[in-house]
Each structure stands twice: as structure tokens, then as C-alpha cells.
Amino acid sequence: THEMPASQLPRRQFLTNFSRLVLGSATLTPLTNIYAQNSPLDHEVIVTDLEVIVVNVTQRTKWIFVLLTASNGVTGLGEASLGRRSELNELNSFFRLVEGQSPFDINLYRTKGWPRASSGNRAVATAFSAIEQALWDIVGKTLNVPVYQLFGGKLRDSLPVYANINRATSNRTPEGFAEKARQAVADGFKAIKAAPFDGFPPLTAAANEISSARQLGVDCVFAMREAVGDDIAIKIDAHSFFDVELSISVAQQLLPANLSWYEEPIAPTQTTNTRRIHESISQTLAGGEFLFGVEGFAPLCEEKAVDIIMPDIKHCGGLLEAFRIAAVAEANGVKVSPHNPSGPVSTAASVALCAALPNFEILEYQWGEQPWRSNLVVPNERFVNGAINISNSPGFGIAFNERVLAEHRF
């Protein structure tokens, strides 16, 4: 029989034949699926609606989620949680940049929104980042692929996760931290993090007040170590309460605790001083949880001021910017451990990103705030032996459990 030349084949038939030729008949994801946007229906899809969903978690925590809807009926989730805040009106102006536009035009959105997002206002950066996350979720679902496929594919099937026990620890004593540390380990986590120096007095305070606060924090660290034994990784976040001298001195005092890392003893924007600390201590140094964009993280990486950077997809500019930040880190021999003291949407989006990062270290999880957290999304958020499996479902692979959401909506 006479075959039609490839140039005259219908586009989808050509792609099907080409995928079989290149990948073999056993391919699981034909190129017709990967290039699904080329169908008329998907090519014309636009973003139509924004819904902001606020969940009441604790007195200290609210989760702010965004739900974008596209004209093809696909929805996309993003997270804009910002501590106790229960609203984020900054989302509206960034939604206007994508309303009526294709969700596939993420670079166009970034270009339009970047001047305002990079202005130094954290709430604005967070709103910008949340909309960007939701666009990726729509694109993944529309193409019927997990978001990690859009970043080059996954490098692993599961991710190690550490339990941040800090917000769950209301009893801020050595006994209180030890108790929560034991509970997190009983839940299967192999690594934990706490911030036992929270509430540290200003460095202009009386010497005895500083000494007392320092000793309390140190005692809490050693209490956790005694509670969980030597095989559990302990990470300490100092929340930038110290200066260079105090940072080094406290690190030396904590040497017997064998910390997994020492995080942000001073503000990470102090690149030169951070490098001085790094060169003076033996612990792994981490930082950068609220920095924005490649320009915010590049100095830490290029100056080798830290061992690990901590971009937060809610604040750093979104998934694509976090991916670019990770590339700068990789070029400078720096690992990436995303900051994620967040709700399950940020966690799912972070998992999708981390799946594709060659220099990924470990992901943060906000442990112990509410027992219903894992049931807020479908499928339920699940950690086994301190790890989370990477979803193979389209987009971020989650949706809200509407019943649980209704019970806890703010």
C-alpha cells in the first residue's frame, strides 16, 4: 500500500507514529500526550477565576491557598501562607495579570509581575509566587503529566523530610522540646528541627539577660539530643538573633550536640559576615528562607557563605525561580533544602520541584500543628519513615477534601 508522506499526515497521527518509532510501542506516555497543548481545545485555554481559601490552623498559623480555574475546567492550587495573616489582598493585582491569559504563558506572567514582586515586600513576593504555583498545577493537569515532568523529570521516587517541631512546642523548656522531639521520632522522622532561641533578647540587653537566654536555648538543644539519641539528625534555627561573635561562640558550645545543621544565626543578607561564621565553625551552615530571586541567593552561593540554601517556593518567586536558584547553587557546590513550614499545598508543590533537583538535600515539614492536616487533601498527605513519596498524578497530584476544608475554613 502507498503511505502518505509524513508532511501530509495529520499532526496527532504523526506524533503517535513518531513516538512509537523513537520510544517503542511500550511507551507509557506518547508524545501526543506531552504535546497535548497543541490541540485546539487546550491551545485556547485561559485563566478565568481566582478563589482565595483561608484555613484556620492555630492561633499562630493560618494557611492561605489560591485556586485558579481555567476555561477548560481545570483548577490549579498555590499557597500564600504568611504566618498569622488571614488575608492577602496583594493576590488580586497578580491575578489580573493572568486573567484571560493562557496558563501556559508563565514566563509572560513572570515578566509582567517581576518588577513589583522583587520590590522587597514579602507579602507581595508571596502573592506573586502563589499565582505562579497555581499556573504550573493547571499546566500539568492540562497536559496530564506531573509538574516534575515540566522541569526535566524526577530523579528519585521519594524525598527525605525533616519534622519542624517548633510551632508544636508550646512548652518552651528543655523538657518541652525533648517531649516533642521524642514524639516526632515516634512518628518515623529521622531528622527534626527546632528554634530554641526564639524570644532571644536584643543584643543591647543586659549581659545577664543574654546569658540566661543563651543557656536556655543550649539546654533545650542538649535535652533534645538526650531524648532522641545519637542517630537522629537535629537542626537548629537561630532566626538571626545573634551577631558574628555570638554565632561562633554558640556553635562551639553546641559542638557536643552534633548538629545536622546550624541555620541563620545572623540575617542571610549579611553575606560577608555569614561567610566569616561559616569559615569559623565546623557545623553545616544553612540559610536563606525569605530571600527572593536568584539575585537574593547568588551572593550566598557564589561566596560559599553557606553549605545549604533554603528557598521557599511561597516567597522566593515560585517554582521556576526556585529551579533557577537551585541551578546557581549547584554550580557553586551548594545543596538545596527548601524552607517549607507550610500547609499541604506548598508541600506538594515543593515535592514536585525537589523531585527534579540534582542538588536536593531534604524537605521541611511543619509537624504536629493539627491532627487533621493530612486529611485536608486527597490523597492524604503521608510520611513513612521520614520520607514522602513523589506523586505520579497530573499537576501537583492533590485536591482538597471538601468536607475537612469546610470544617476548618476561616
Coordinates of C-alpha atoms in Angstrom, one line a residue:
T1 CA 0.0 0.0 0.0
H2 CA 1.1 3.5 -0.7
E3 CA 1.8 5.5 2.5
M4 CA 1.1 9.2 2.9
P5 CA 4.3 11.3 3.3
A6 CA 4.9 12.4 6.9
S7 CA 4.5 16.0 5.9
Q8 CA 0.9 15.3 4.9
L9 CA -0.1 13.2 8.0
P10 CA -2.5 14.8 10.5
R11 CA -0.4 16.2 13.3
R12 CA -1.6 13.9 16.0
Q13 CA -1.2 10.8 13.8
F14 CA 2.4 11.9 13.0
L15 CA 3.2 12.4 16.7
T16 CA 1.8 9.0 17.6
N17 CA 3.8 7.3 14.9
F18 CA 6.9 9.3 15.8
S19 CA 6.6 8.4 19.5
R20 CA 6.4 4.7 18.6
L21 CA 9.4 5.0 16.4
V22 CA 11.6 6.7 19.0
L23 CA 10.3 5.2 22.2
G24 CA 8.9 1.9 21.0
S25 CA 5.4 0.6 21.2
A26 CA 5.7 0.0 25.0
T27 CA 6.0 3.8 25.8
L28 CA 3.8 4.8 28.7
T29 CA 3.4 8.5 27.8
P30 CA 3.0 9.0 24.0
L31 CA 4.3 12.3 22.6
T32 CA 0.7 13.2 21.7
N33 CA 0.0 13.5 25.5
I34 CA 3.1 15.6 26.1
Y35 CA 2.2 17.9 23.3
A36 CA -1.5 18.0 24.3
Q37 CA -1.5 21.8 24.3
N38 CA -1.4 21.7 20.5
S39 CA -5.0 20.5 20.4
P40 CA -7.3 23.4 19.7
L41 CA -9.2 23.0 23.0
D42 CA -6.0 23.3 25.1
H43 CA -4.3 25.9 22.9
E44 CA -7.1 28.3 23.6
V45 CA -7.5 27.7 27.3
I46 CA -7.4 30.8 29.5
V47 CA -7.4 31.6 33.2
T48 CA -10.9 32.7 34.3
D49 CA -11.3 32.8 38.1
L50 CA -9.5 33.1 41.4
E51 CA -10.7 31.8 44.8
V52 CA -8.7 32.5 47.9
I53 CA -9.2 29.9 50.6
V54 CA -8.1 30.6 54.2
V55 CA -7.8 27.7 56.7
N56 CA -7.6 28.3 60.5
V57 CA -4.8 26.1 61.9
T58 CA -3.8 27.5 65.2
Q59 CA -3.6 30.9 66.9
R60 CA -0.2 31.2 65.3
T61 CA -0.9 29.8 61.9
K62 CA -3.3 30.4 59.0
W63 CA -3.0 28.8 55.7
I64 CA -3.8 30.9 52.6
F65 CA -4.4 28.9 49.4
V66 CA -5.3 30.1 45.9
L67 CA -7.4 28.2 43.5
L68 CA -7.2 29.3 39.9
T69 CA -9.8 28.0 37.4
A70 CA -9.2 27.7 33.7
S71 CA -11.7 27.8 30.8
N72 CA -11.2 24.0 30.2
G73 CA -12.5 23.3 33.8
V74 CA -9.0 22.5 35.2
T75 CA -8.1 24.1 38.5
G76 CA -4.7 24.9 39.9
L77 CA -3.6 25.2 43.5
G78 CA -1.0 27.5 45.1
E79 CA -0.1 28.5 48.6
A80 CA 0.4 32.0 50.0
S81 CA 0.6 31.4 53.8
L82 CA 2.3 34.1 55.7
G83 CA 2.2 33.3 59.5
R84 CA -0.8 34.7 61.2
R85 CA -2.2 36.6 58.3
S86 CA -5.7 35.7 57.3
E87 CA -5.9 37.7 54.1
L88 CA -3.6 38.7 51.2
N89 CA -5.2 41.3 49.1
E90 CA -2.0 41.5 47.1
L91 CA -3.2 38.4 45.3
N92 CA -5.8 40.4 43.3
S93 CA -3.3 42.5 41.3
F94 CA -1.3 39.5 40.3
F95 CA -4.5 37.6 39.3
R96 CA -5.3 40.4 36.9
L97 CA -2.0 39.7 35.1
V98 CA -3.2 36.2 34.3
E99 CA -7.0 36.7 34.0
G100 CA -7.9 36.0 30.4
Q101 CA -4.4 34.8 29.6
S102 CA -3.1 31.3 28.8
P103 CA -1.9 29.4 31.9
F104 CA 1.0 28.2 29.7
D105 CA 2.4 31.7 29.5
I106 CA 4.2 31.5 32.8
N107 CA 7.2 33.5 31.6
L108 CA 5.0 36.3 30.4
Y109 CA 3.3 36.4 33.8
R110 CA 6.7 36.5 35.5
T111 CA 8.0 39.3 33.2
K112 CA 4.9 41.4 33.9
G113 CA 4.9 40.8 37.7
W114 CA 8.6 40.7 38.4
P115 CA 9.2 44.5 38.9
R116 CA 6.6 44.6 41.7
A117 CA 7.3 41.1 43.1
S118 CA 11.0 42.0 43.5
S119 CA 10.4 45.2 45.3
G120 CA 11.4 43.8 48.7
N121 CA 7.9 43.4 50.2
R122 CA 7.4 39.9 51.4
A123 CA 3.6 39.9 51.1
V124 CA 3.9 41.0 47.5
A125 CA 6.5 38.4 46.7
T126 CA 4.3 35.7 48.4
A127 CA 1.2 36.7 46.3
F128 CA 3.2 36.6 43.1
S129 CA 4.7 33.2 43.9
A130 CA 1.3 31.7 44.8
I131 CA -0.2 32.6 41.4
E132 CA 2.8 31.2 39.7
Q133 CA 2.5 27.8 41.5
A134 CA -1.2 27.5 40.6
L135 CA -0.3 28.1 36.9
W136 CA 2.1 25.1 36.9
D137 CA -0.6 22.9 38.5
I138 CA -3.0 23.9 35.7
V139 CA -0.4 23.2 33.0
G140 CA 0.5 19.8 34.5
K141 CA -3.2 18.7 34.8
T142 CA -4.0 20.0 31.3
L143 CA -1.1 18.1 29.8
N144 CA -1.9 15.1 32.1
V145 CA 1.6 15.0 33.5
P146 CA 3.1 15.6 36.9
V147 CA 4.7 19.0 37.3
Y148 CA 8.1 17.5 37.8
Q149 CA 8.0 16.3 34.2
L150 CA 7.9 20.0 33.2
F151 CA 11.2 20.5 35.0
G152 CA 13.1 17.7 33.2
G153 CA 11.7 14.7 35.1
K154 CA 12.1 13.2 38.5
L155 CA 15.5 11.9 39.8
R156 CA 14.0 10.0 42.8
D157 CA 10.8 8.3 43.9
S158 CA 10.7 9.6 47.4
L159 CA 12.1 12.5 49.4
P160 CA 13.6 12.6 52.9
V161 CA 11.7 15.1 55.1
Y162 CA 12.5 16.6 58.5
A163 CA 10.0 17.4 61.1
N164 CA 10.0 21.1 62.2
I165 CA 8.7 20.7 65.8
N166 CA 9.0 24.4 66.7
R167 CA 5.4 25.6 66.4
A168 CA 4.1 22.4 68.0
T169 CA 6.3 23.1 71.1
S170 CA 4.3 25.4 73.3
N171 CA 6.3 24.4 76.4
R172 CA 9.5 26.3 75.6
T173 CA 11.6 24.5 78.2
P174 CA 14.2 21.7 77.7
E175 CA 11.5 19.2 78.8
G176 CA 9.0 20.6 76.3
F177 CA 11.4 20.4 73.4
A178 CA 12.5 16.9 74.4
E179 CA 8.9 15.7 74.6
K180 CA 8.1 16.9 71.1
A181 CA 11.3 15.6 69.7
R182 CA 10.5 12.1 71.0
Q183 CA 7.0 12.3 69.5
A184 CA 8.3 13.3 66.1
V185 CA 10.8 10.4 66.1
A186 CA 8.0 8.1 67.2
D187 CA 6.2 9.2 64.0
G188 CA 9.1 7.9 62.0
F189 CA 11.1 11.0 61.3
K190 CA 14.8 10.6 61.2
A191 CA 15.5 14.4 61.4
I192 CA 14.0 17.2 63.4
K193 CA 14.3 21.0 63.6
A194 CA 13.6 23.5 66.3
A195 CA 14.3 27.1 67.1
P196 CA 15.0 27.1 70.9
F197 CA 16.5 30.6 70.8
D198 CA 13.1 32.2 69.8
G199 CA 12.4 35.1 72.1
F200 CA 16.1 36.0 72.4
P201 CA 16.6 39.5 73.8
P202 CA 18.1 42.2 71.7
L203 CA 21.9 42.3 71.8
T204 CA 21.8 45.6 73.5
A205 CA 20.1 44.0 76.6
A206 CA 21.8 43.4 79.9
A207 CA 24.6 40.8 79.8
N208 CA 22.9 38.5 82.3
E209 CA 19.7 38.6 80.3
I210 CA 21.5 37.5 77.1
S211 CA 23.5 34.9 79.0
S212 CA 20.3 33.4 80.5
A213 CA 18.5 33.2 77.1
R214 CA 21.6 31.7 75.6
Q215 CA 21.8 29.0 78.3
L216 CA 18.1 28.2 78.0
G217 CA 18.5 27.6 74.2
V218 CA 21.6 25.5 74.6
D219 CA 19.9 23.4 77.3
C220 CA 17.0 22.8 75.0
V221 CA 19.3 21.5 72.3
F222 CA 21.0 19.1 74.6
A223 CA 17.7 17.9 76.0
M224 CA 16.5 17.0 72.5
R225 CA 19.8 15.2 71.8
E226 CA 19.4 13.2 75.0
A227 CA 15.8 12.4 74.2
V228 CA 16.3 11.1 70.7
G229 CA 19.7 9.6 70.9
D230 CA 22.7 9.9 68.5
D231 CA 21.2 8.6 65.3
I232 CA 18.6 11.3 64.7
A233 CA 19.6 14.5 62.9
I234 CA 18.9 17.7 64.9
K235 CA 18.8 21.0 63.0
I236 CA 18.7 24.3 64.9
D237 CA 17.3 27.6 63.5
A238 CA 18.6 30.6 65.3
H239 CA 16.3 33.0 63.4
S240 CA 19.0 35.7 63.0
F241 CA 19.1 36.6 66.7
F242 CA 22.9 36.7 67.0
D243 CA 25.9 38.7 65.8
V244 CA 29.1 37.1 64.4
E245 CA 30.8 36.7 67.7
L246 CA 27.8 35.2 69.4
S247 CA 27.1 32.9 66.4
I248 CA 30.5 31.4 66.6
S249 CA 30.5 31.1 70.4
V250 CA 27.1 29.4 70.5
A251 CA 28.1 27.0 67.7
Q252 CA 31.2 26.0 69.6
Q253 CA 29.1 25.4 72.8
L254 CA 26.8 23.2 70.7
L255 CA 29.6 21.0 69.2
P256 CA 28.9 18.0 71.6
A257 CA 25.2 18.0 70.4
N258 CA 26.5 17.0 66.9
L259 CA 24.0 19.2 65.0
S260 CA 22.9 18.3 61.5
W261 CA 22.9 22.0 60.6
Y262 CA 23.0 25.4 62.2
E263 CA 20.6 27.8 60.5
E264 CA 20.7 31.6 60.1
P265 CA 22.4 32.8 63.2
I266 CA 22.5 36.2 61.5
A267 CA 20.5 37.6 58.6
P268 CA 21.5 35.8 55.4
T269 CA 21.7 39.2 53.6
Q270 CA 24.9 39.7 55.6
T271 CA 26.9 37.7 53.1
T272 CA 30.4 38.6 54.3
N273 CA 29.6 38.0 57.9
T274 CA 27.8 34.8 57.1
R275 CA 30.9 33.6 55.3
R276 CA 33.0 34.6 58.4
I277 CA 30.8 32.4 60.6
H278 CA 30.9 29.5 58.0
E279 CA 34.7 29.6 58.0
S280 CA 34.9 29.7 61.8
I281 CA 32.6 26.8 62.7
S282 CA 32.6 23.1 62.0
Q283 CA 28.8 22.6 61.7
T284 CA 27.0 22.7 58.4
L285 CA 25.6 26.2 57.8
A286 CA 22.2 26.7 56.2
G287 CA 20.1 29.8 55.4
G288 CA 18.1 32.0 53.0
E289 CA 14.5 31.1 53.9
F290 CA 13.0 34.5 53.0
L291 CA 15.3 35.7 50.2
F292 CA 13.8 36.5 46.8
G293 CA 15.0 35.5 43.4
V294 CA 18.3 34.4 42.0
E295 CA 19.7 37.8 42.9
G296 CA 18.9 37.2 46.5
F297 CA 20.6 33.8 46.7
A298 CA 23.5 34.2 44.3
P299 CA 25.8 36.1 46.9
L300 CA 25.5 33.3 49.4
C301 CA 26.2 30.7 46.8
E302 CA 29.0 32.5 44.9
E303 CA 30.7 33.5 48.1
K304 CA 30.5 29.9 49.5
A305 CA 28.9 31.5 52.6
V306 CA 26.7 28.6 53.4
D307 CA 26.6 24.8 52.7
I308 CA 22.8 24.7 52.1
I309 CA 20.4 27.3 50.8
M310 CA 16.7 27.2 51.7
P311 CA 14.5 28.8 49.0
D312 CA 10.8 28.8 49.9
I313 CA 8.5 28.5 46.9
K314 CA 6.0 30.7 48.6
H315 CA 8.4 33.6 49.0
C316 CA 11.3 33.2 46.5
G317 CA 9.4 33.8 43.3
G318 CA 7.7 30.5 42.7
L319 CA 8.7 27.2 41.2
L320 CA 10.6 28.3 38.2
E321 CA 12.6 30.8 40.2
A322 CA 13.4 28.2 42.8
F323 CA 14.6 25.9 40.0
R324 CA 16.9 28.7 38.7
I325 CA 18.1 29.4 42.2
A326 CA 19.0 25.7 42.6
A327 CA 21.0 25.8 39.4
V328 CA 23.1 28.7 40.7
A329 CA 23.6 26.7 43.9
E330 CA 24.6 23.6 42.1
A331 CA 27.2 25.5 40.0
N332 CA 28.8 26.6 43.3
G333 CA 28.6 23.3 45.1
V334 CA 25.8 24.3 47.4
K335 CA 22.9 22.0 48.4
V336 CA 19.2 22.9 48.4
S337 CA 16.8 22.2 51.2
P338 CA 13.5 24.2 50.6
H339 CA 12.1 26.1 53.5
N340 CA 8.5 24.8 54.0
P341 CA 6.9 25.5 57.4
S342 CA 3.7 25.5 55.4
G343 CA 0.4 23.8 54.5
P344 CA 0.0 20.7 52.3
V345 CA -0.3 22.6 49.1
S346 CA 3.2 24.2 49.5
T347 CA 4.4 20.7 50.5
A348 CA 3.0 19.0 47.4
A349 CA 4.4 21.8 45.1
S350 CA 7.8 21.6 46.8
V351 CA 7.8 17.8 46.4
A352 CA 7.2 18.3 42.7
L353 CA 10.1 20.7 42.4
C354 CA 12.5 18.7 44.6
A355 CA 11.9 15.6 42.6
A356 CA 13.8 17.2 39.7
L357 CA 16.7 18.9 41.6
P358 CA 20.1 17.2 41.4
N359 CA 21.4 19.0 44.5
F360 CA 18.3 18.5 46.7
E361 CA 19.2 17.6 50.4
I362 CA 16.0 17.3 52.5
L363 CA 12.5 18.9 52.7
E364 CA 10.9 20.7 55.7
Y365 CA 7.6 19.6 57.1
Q366 CA 5.6 21.6 59.7
W367 CA 5.0 18.8 62.2
G368 CA 2.4 18.4 64.9
E369 CA 0.2 21.5 64.5
Q370 CA -3.1 19.7 63.8
P371 CA -4.1 16.0 63.6
W372 CA -6.5 16.7 60.7
R373 CA -3.8 18.2 58.4
S374 CA -3.1 15.0 56.4
N375 CA -6.8 14.7 55.7
L376 CA -7.2 18.2 54.2
V377 CA -6.0 16.9 50.8
V378 CA -6.8 13.9 48.7
P379 CA -4.9 11.7 48.5
N380 CA -4.0 12.2 52.2
E381 CA -0.5 13.6 53.0
R382 CA 1.6 10.7 54.1
F383 CA 5.0 10.3 55.5
V384 CA 6.7 6.9 56.0
N385 CA 10.0 6.6 57.9
G386 CA 10.7 10.2 57.5
A387 CA 10.0 10.3 53.7
I388 CA 7.2 11.3 51.3
N389 CA 6.6 9.5 48.0
I390 CA 6.6 11.6 44.9
S391 CA 3.1 11.6 43.2
N392 CA 2.8 10.4 39.6
S393 CA -0.6 12.1 39.3
P394 CA -1.0 15.2 37.0
G395 CA -0.1 18.6 38.3
F396 CA 0.9 18.6 42.0
G397 CA -1.3 15.4 42.4
I398 CA -3.6 16.7 45.1
A399 CA -7.1 18.2 45.6
F400 CA -8.9 19.4 48.7
N401 CA -11.1 17.1 50.8
E402 CA -14.1 19.4 50.7
R403 CA -15.6 18.1 54.0
V404 CA -12.4 18.7 56.0
L405 CA -11.8 22.0 54.3
A406 CA -15.3 23.2 55.3
E407 CA -14.8 22.2 58.9
H408 CA -11.6 24.4 59.2
R409 CA -12.1 27.2 56.8
F410 CA -11.6 30.6 58.3

